[in-house]
Tab-separated table of C-alpha atoms in Angstrom:
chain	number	residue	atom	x	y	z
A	20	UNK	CA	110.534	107.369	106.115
A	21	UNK	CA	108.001	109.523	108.000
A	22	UNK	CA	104.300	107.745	108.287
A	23	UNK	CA	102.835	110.635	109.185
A	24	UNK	CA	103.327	114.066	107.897
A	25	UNK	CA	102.324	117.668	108.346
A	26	UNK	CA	103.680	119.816	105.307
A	27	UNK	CA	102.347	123.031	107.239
A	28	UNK	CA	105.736	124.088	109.968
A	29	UNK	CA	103.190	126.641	110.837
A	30	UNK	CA	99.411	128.225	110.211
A	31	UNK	CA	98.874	132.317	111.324
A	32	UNK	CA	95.194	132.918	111.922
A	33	UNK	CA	92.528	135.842	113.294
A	34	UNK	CA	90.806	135.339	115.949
A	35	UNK	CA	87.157	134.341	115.571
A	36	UNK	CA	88.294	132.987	111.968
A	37	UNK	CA	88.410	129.025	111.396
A	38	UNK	CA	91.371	126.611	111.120
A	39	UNK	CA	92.620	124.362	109.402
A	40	UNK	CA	95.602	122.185	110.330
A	41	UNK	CA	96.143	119.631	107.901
A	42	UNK	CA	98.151	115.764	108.323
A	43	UNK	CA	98.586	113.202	105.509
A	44	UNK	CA	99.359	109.392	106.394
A	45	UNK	CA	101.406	106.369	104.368
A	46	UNK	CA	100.509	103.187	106.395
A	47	UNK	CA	97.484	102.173	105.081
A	48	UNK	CA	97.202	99.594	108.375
A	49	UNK	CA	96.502	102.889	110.577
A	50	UNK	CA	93.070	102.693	111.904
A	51	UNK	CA	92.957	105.109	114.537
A	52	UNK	CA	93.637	109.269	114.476
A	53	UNK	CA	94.474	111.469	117.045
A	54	UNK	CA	95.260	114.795	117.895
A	55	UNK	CA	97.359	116.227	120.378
A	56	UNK	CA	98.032	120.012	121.436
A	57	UNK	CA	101.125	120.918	123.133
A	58	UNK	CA	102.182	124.097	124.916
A	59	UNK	CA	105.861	124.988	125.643
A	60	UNK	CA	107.186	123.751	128.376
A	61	UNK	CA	104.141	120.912	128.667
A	62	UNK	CA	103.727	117.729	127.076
A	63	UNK	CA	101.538	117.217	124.421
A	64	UNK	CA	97.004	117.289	125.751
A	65	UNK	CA	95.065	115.241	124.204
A	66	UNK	CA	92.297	116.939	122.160
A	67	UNK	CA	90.231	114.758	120.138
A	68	UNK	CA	90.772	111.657	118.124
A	69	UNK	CA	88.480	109.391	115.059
A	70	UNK	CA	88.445	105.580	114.111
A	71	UNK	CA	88.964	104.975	110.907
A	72	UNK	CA	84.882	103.667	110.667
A	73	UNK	CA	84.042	107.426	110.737
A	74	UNK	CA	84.703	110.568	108.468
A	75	UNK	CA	84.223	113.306	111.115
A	76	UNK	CA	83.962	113.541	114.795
A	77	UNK	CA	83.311	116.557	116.362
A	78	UNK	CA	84.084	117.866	119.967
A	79	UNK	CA	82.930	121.573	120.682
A	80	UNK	CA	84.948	123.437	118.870
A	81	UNK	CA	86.988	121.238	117.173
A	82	UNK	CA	85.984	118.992	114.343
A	83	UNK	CA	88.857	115.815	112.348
A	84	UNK	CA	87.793	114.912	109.175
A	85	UNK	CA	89.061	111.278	107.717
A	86	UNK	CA	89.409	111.078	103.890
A	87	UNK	CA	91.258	107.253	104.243
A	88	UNK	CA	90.631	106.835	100.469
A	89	UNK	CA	93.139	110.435	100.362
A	90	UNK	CA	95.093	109.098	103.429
A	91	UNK	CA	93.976	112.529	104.530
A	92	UNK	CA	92.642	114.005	107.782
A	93	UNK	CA	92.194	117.490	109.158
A	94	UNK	CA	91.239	119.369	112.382
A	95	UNK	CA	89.150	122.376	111.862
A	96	UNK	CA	88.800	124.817	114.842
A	97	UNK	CA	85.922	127.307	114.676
A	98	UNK	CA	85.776	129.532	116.137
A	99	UNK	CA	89.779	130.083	116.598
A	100	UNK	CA	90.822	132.046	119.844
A	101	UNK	CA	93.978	133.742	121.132
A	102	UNK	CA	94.137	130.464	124.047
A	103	UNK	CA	94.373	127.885	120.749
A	104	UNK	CA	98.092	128.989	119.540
A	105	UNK	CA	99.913	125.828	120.442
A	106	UNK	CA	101.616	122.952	118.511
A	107	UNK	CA	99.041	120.689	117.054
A	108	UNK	CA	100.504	117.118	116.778
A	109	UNK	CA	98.590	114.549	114.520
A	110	UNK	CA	99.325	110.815	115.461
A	111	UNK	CA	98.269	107.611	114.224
A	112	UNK	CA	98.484	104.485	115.151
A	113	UNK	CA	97.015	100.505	114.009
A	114	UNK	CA	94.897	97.764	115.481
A	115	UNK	CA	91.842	100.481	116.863
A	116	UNK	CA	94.268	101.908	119.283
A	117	UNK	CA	94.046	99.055	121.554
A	118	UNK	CA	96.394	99.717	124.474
A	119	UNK	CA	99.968	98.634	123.891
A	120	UNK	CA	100.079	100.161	120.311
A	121	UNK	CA	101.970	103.336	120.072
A	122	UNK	CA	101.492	105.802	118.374
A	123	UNK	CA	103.212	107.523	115.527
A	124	UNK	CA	103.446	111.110	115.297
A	125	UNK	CA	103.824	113.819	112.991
A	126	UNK	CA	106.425	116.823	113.438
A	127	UNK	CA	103.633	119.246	114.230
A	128	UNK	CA	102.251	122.359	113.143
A	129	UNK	CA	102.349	125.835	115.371
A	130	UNK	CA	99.090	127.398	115.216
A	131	UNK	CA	99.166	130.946	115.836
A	132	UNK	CA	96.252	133.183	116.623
A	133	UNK	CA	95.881	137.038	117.012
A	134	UNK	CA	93.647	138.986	118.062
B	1	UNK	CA	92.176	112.863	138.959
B	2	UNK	CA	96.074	113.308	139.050
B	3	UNK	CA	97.745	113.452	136.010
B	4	UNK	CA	101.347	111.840	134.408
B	5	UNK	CA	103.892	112.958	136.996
B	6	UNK	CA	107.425	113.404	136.077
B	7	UNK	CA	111.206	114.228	137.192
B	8	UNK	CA	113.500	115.924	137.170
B	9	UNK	CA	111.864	119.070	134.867
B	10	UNK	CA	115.408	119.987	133.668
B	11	UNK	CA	118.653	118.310	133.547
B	12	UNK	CA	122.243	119.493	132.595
B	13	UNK	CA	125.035	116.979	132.070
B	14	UNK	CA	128.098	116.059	130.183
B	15	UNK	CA	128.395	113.977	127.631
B	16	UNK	CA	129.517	110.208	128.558
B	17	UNK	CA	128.040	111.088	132.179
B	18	UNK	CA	124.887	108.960	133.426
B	19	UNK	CA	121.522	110.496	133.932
B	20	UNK	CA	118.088	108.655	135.475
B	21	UNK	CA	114.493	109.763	134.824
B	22	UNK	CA	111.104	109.202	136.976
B	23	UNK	CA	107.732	108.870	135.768
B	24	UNK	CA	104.625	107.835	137.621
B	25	UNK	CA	101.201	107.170	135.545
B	26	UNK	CA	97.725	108.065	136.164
B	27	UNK	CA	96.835	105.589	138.260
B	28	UNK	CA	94.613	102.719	137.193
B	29	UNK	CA	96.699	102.827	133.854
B	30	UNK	CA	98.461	99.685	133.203
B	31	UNK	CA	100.394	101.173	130.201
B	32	UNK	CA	103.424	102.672	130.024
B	33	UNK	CA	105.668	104.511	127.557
B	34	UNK	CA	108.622	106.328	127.530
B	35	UNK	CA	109.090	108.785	124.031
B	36	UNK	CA	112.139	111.050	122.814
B	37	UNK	CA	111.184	114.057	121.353
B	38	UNK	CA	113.851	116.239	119.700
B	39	UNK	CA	113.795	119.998	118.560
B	40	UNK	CA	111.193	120.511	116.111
B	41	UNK	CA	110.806	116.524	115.865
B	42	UNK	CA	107.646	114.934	116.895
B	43	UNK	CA	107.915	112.522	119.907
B	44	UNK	CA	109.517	109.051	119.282
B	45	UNK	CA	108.905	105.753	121.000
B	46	UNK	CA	111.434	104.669	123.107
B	47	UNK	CA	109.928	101.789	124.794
B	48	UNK	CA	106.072	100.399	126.069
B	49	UNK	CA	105.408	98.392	129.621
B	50	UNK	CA	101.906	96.843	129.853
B	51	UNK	CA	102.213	96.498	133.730
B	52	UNK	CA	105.358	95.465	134.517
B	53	UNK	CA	106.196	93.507	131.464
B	54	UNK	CA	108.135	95.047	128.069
B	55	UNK	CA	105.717	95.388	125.329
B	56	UNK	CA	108.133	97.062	122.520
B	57	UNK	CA	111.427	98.459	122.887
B	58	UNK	CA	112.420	97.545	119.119
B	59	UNK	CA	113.701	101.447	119.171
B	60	UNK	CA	115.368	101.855	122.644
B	61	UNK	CA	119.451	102.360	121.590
B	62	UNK	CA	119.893	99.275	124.490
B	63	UNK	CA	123.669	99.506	124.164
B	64	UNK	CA	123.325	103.009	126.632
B	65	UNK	CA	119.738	103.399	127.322
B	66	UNK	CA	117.622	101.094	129.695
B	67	UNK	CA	113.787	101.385	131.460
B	68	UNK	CA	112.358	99.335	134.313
B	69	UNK	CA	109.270	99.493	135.450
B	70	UNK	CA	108.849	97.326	138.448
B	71	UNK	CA	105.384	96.544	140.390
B	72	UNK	CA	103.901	97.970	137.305
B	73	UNK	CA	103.480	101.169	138.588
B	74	UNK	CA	106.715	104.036	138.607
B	75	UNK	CA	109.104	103.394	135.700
B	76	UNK	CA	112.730	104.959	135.487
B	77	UNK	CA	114.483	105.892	132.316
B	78	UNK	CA	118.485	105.613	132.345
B	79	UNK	CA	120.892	107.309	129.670
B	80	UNK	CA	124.868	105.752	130.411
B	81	UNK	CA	126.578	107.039	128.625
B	82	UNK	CA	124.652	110.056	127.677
B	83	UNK	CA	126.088	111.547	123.847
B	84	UNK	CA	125.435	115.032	122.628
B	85	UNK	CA	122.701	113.289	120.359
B	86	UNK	CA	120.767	112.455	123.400
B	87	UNK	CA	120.010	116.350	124.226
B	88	UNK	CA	115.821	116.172	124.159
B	89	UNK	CA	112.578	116.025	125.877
B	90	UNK	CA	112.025	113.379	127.580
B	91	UNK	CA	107.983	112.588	128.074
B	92	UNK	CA	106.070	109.652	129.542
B	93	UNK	CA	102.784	108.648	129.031
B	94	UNK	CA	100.134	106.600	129.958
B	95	UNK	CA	96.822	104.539	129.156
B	96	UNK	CA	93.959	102.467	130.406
B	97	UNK	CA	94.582	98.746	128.913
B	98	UNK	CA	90.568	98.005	128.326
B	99	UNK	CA	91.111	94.945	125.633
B	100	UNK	CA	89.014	95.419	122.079
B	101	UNK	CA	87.740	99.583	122.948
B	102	UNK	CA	89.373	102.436	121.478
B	103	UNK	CA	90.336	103.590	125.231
B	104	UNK	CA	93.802	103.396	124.437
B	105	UNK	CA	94.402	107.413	124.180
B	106	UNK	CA	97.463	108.213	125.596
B	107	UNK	CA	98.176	111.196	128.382
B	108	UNK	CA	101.538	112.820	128.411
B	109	UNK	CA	103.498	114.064	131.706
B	110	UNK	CA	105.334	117.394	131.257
B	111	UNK	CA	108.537	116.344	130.226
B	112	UNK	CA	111.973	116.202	131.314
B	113	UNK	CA	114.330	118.697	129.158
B	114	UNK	CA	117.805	117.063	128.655
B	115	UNK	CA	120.728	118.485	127.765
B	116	UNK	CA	123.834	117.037	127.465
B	117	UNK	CA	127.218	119.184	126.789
C-alpha cells in the first residue's frame, strides 16, 4: 500500500510558465513534507520541505502548499526554466522529522521544460 | 562542505555472486541510511544507523543483505547472494541528529547502479 503517491508519471511545461507537481498522502501521522529533485545519474537534492503547522513555505522560486485536511500538498515552480526538468520526489515522514525517522517516498514525477 | 560520498558508481555481477558497497556521510552527521531504489520506483529504506548503533532495519531482506557501520562514521552495504531482483540503485544518505528541530533533512550520495545478471 503506497503512503505517498504522485498520480502525475510526468508534467511537460514552457519555459517561463509555472508548475505544478502534485503528491497526495494516506498516513494521517505524517507531520513533515519534503521535496527532493533528482537528476540522472545523481541522487535525489534536496529542495525545500514544510511542517505540517504551516500551509505554504516558500523558497525563491519554489513554493509547497499543505492542504492536511485534503492530505494534499503541491510544489509550484514559477518561473519554470529549461535547468528545472528533473524527477521531483515528494516524501513524508512522522514525528517532525526528527533524525532517525525515514522517510517515505513517492514514485516521482519527471518534469520537463522547453524552451 | 563535502557532500555524501559513495562507491563503487557502477557494478556488474552475477546472480548468487557477493557484492559490497561504501558510503561515507557528511561529516558531523550522526545518521545514517542505506535506501533501494528500483526503476521507476521511489527509493526504499533499507536500514538507519544513528552513530554506530541500528535504528530500523525492519525492511533489510537479512537472510542475504547486511550493513555495518562501525565508529559511526563509513558504513558498508553487503548483497550475498545477490538475485536478479536485487538489480537497483543503491543511495546513502545522511543527517544532522539535533533532538526536537526539524533538522532532520536528509542528503543523498550519488548512488551506486547495480546490476545483477
Amino acid at each position: 500500500d503506497q503512503q505517498v503517491k504522485q498520480n502525475s508519471p510526468s508534467l511537460s511545461v514552457q519555459e517561463g510558465r509555472i508548475s505544478i507537481l502534485n503528491c497526495d498522502y494516506t498516513n494521517s501521522m505524517f507531520d513533515y513534507f519534503l521535496w527532493y529533485k533528482k537528476y540522472p545519474a545523481e541522487g535525489p537534492t534536496f529542495l525545500i520541505s514544510i511542517s505540517s503547522i504551516k500551509d505554504k513555505n516558500e523558497d525563491g522560486r519554489f513554493t509547497v502548499f499543505l492542504n492536511k485536511s485534503a492530505k494534499h500538498l503541491s510544489l509550484h515552480i514559477v518561473p519554470s526554466q529549461p535547468g528545472d526538468s528533473a524527477v521531483y520526489f515528494c516524501a513524508a515522514s512522522a514525528f517532525q522529522n526528527q533524525a532517525g525517522t525515514a522517510l517515505i517516498f513517492g514514485k516521482g514525477t519527471t518534469l520537463s521544460v522547453s524552451s | 562542505e563535502a557532500g555524501v560520498a559513495q562507491s563503487p558508481r557502477y557494478k556488474i555481477i552475477e546472480k548468487r555472486q557477493s557484492v559490497a558497497f561504501w558510503c561515507n556521510p557528511i561529516s558531523g552527521h550522526a545518521t545514517l541510511y542505506w535506501y533501494q531504489q528500483i526503476l521507476g520506483q521511489g527509493p526504499k529504506l533499507l536500514i538507519q544507523f544513528q552513530n554506530n548503533g541500528v535504528v530500523d532495519d525492519s525492511q533489510l531482506p537479512k537472510d542475504r543483505f547486511s550493513a555495518e557501520r562501525l565508529k559511526g562514521v563509513d558504513s558498508t552495504l553487503k548483497i550475498q547472494p545477490a538475485k536478479l531482483e536485487d538489480s537497483a540503485v543503491y543511495l546513502c544518505a545522511s543527517s544532522l541528529r539535533l533532538a526536537g528541530s526539524s533538522q532532520g533533512t536528509q542528503y543523498f550520495g550519488p548512488g551506486t547502479r547495480l546490476l545483477v545478471l
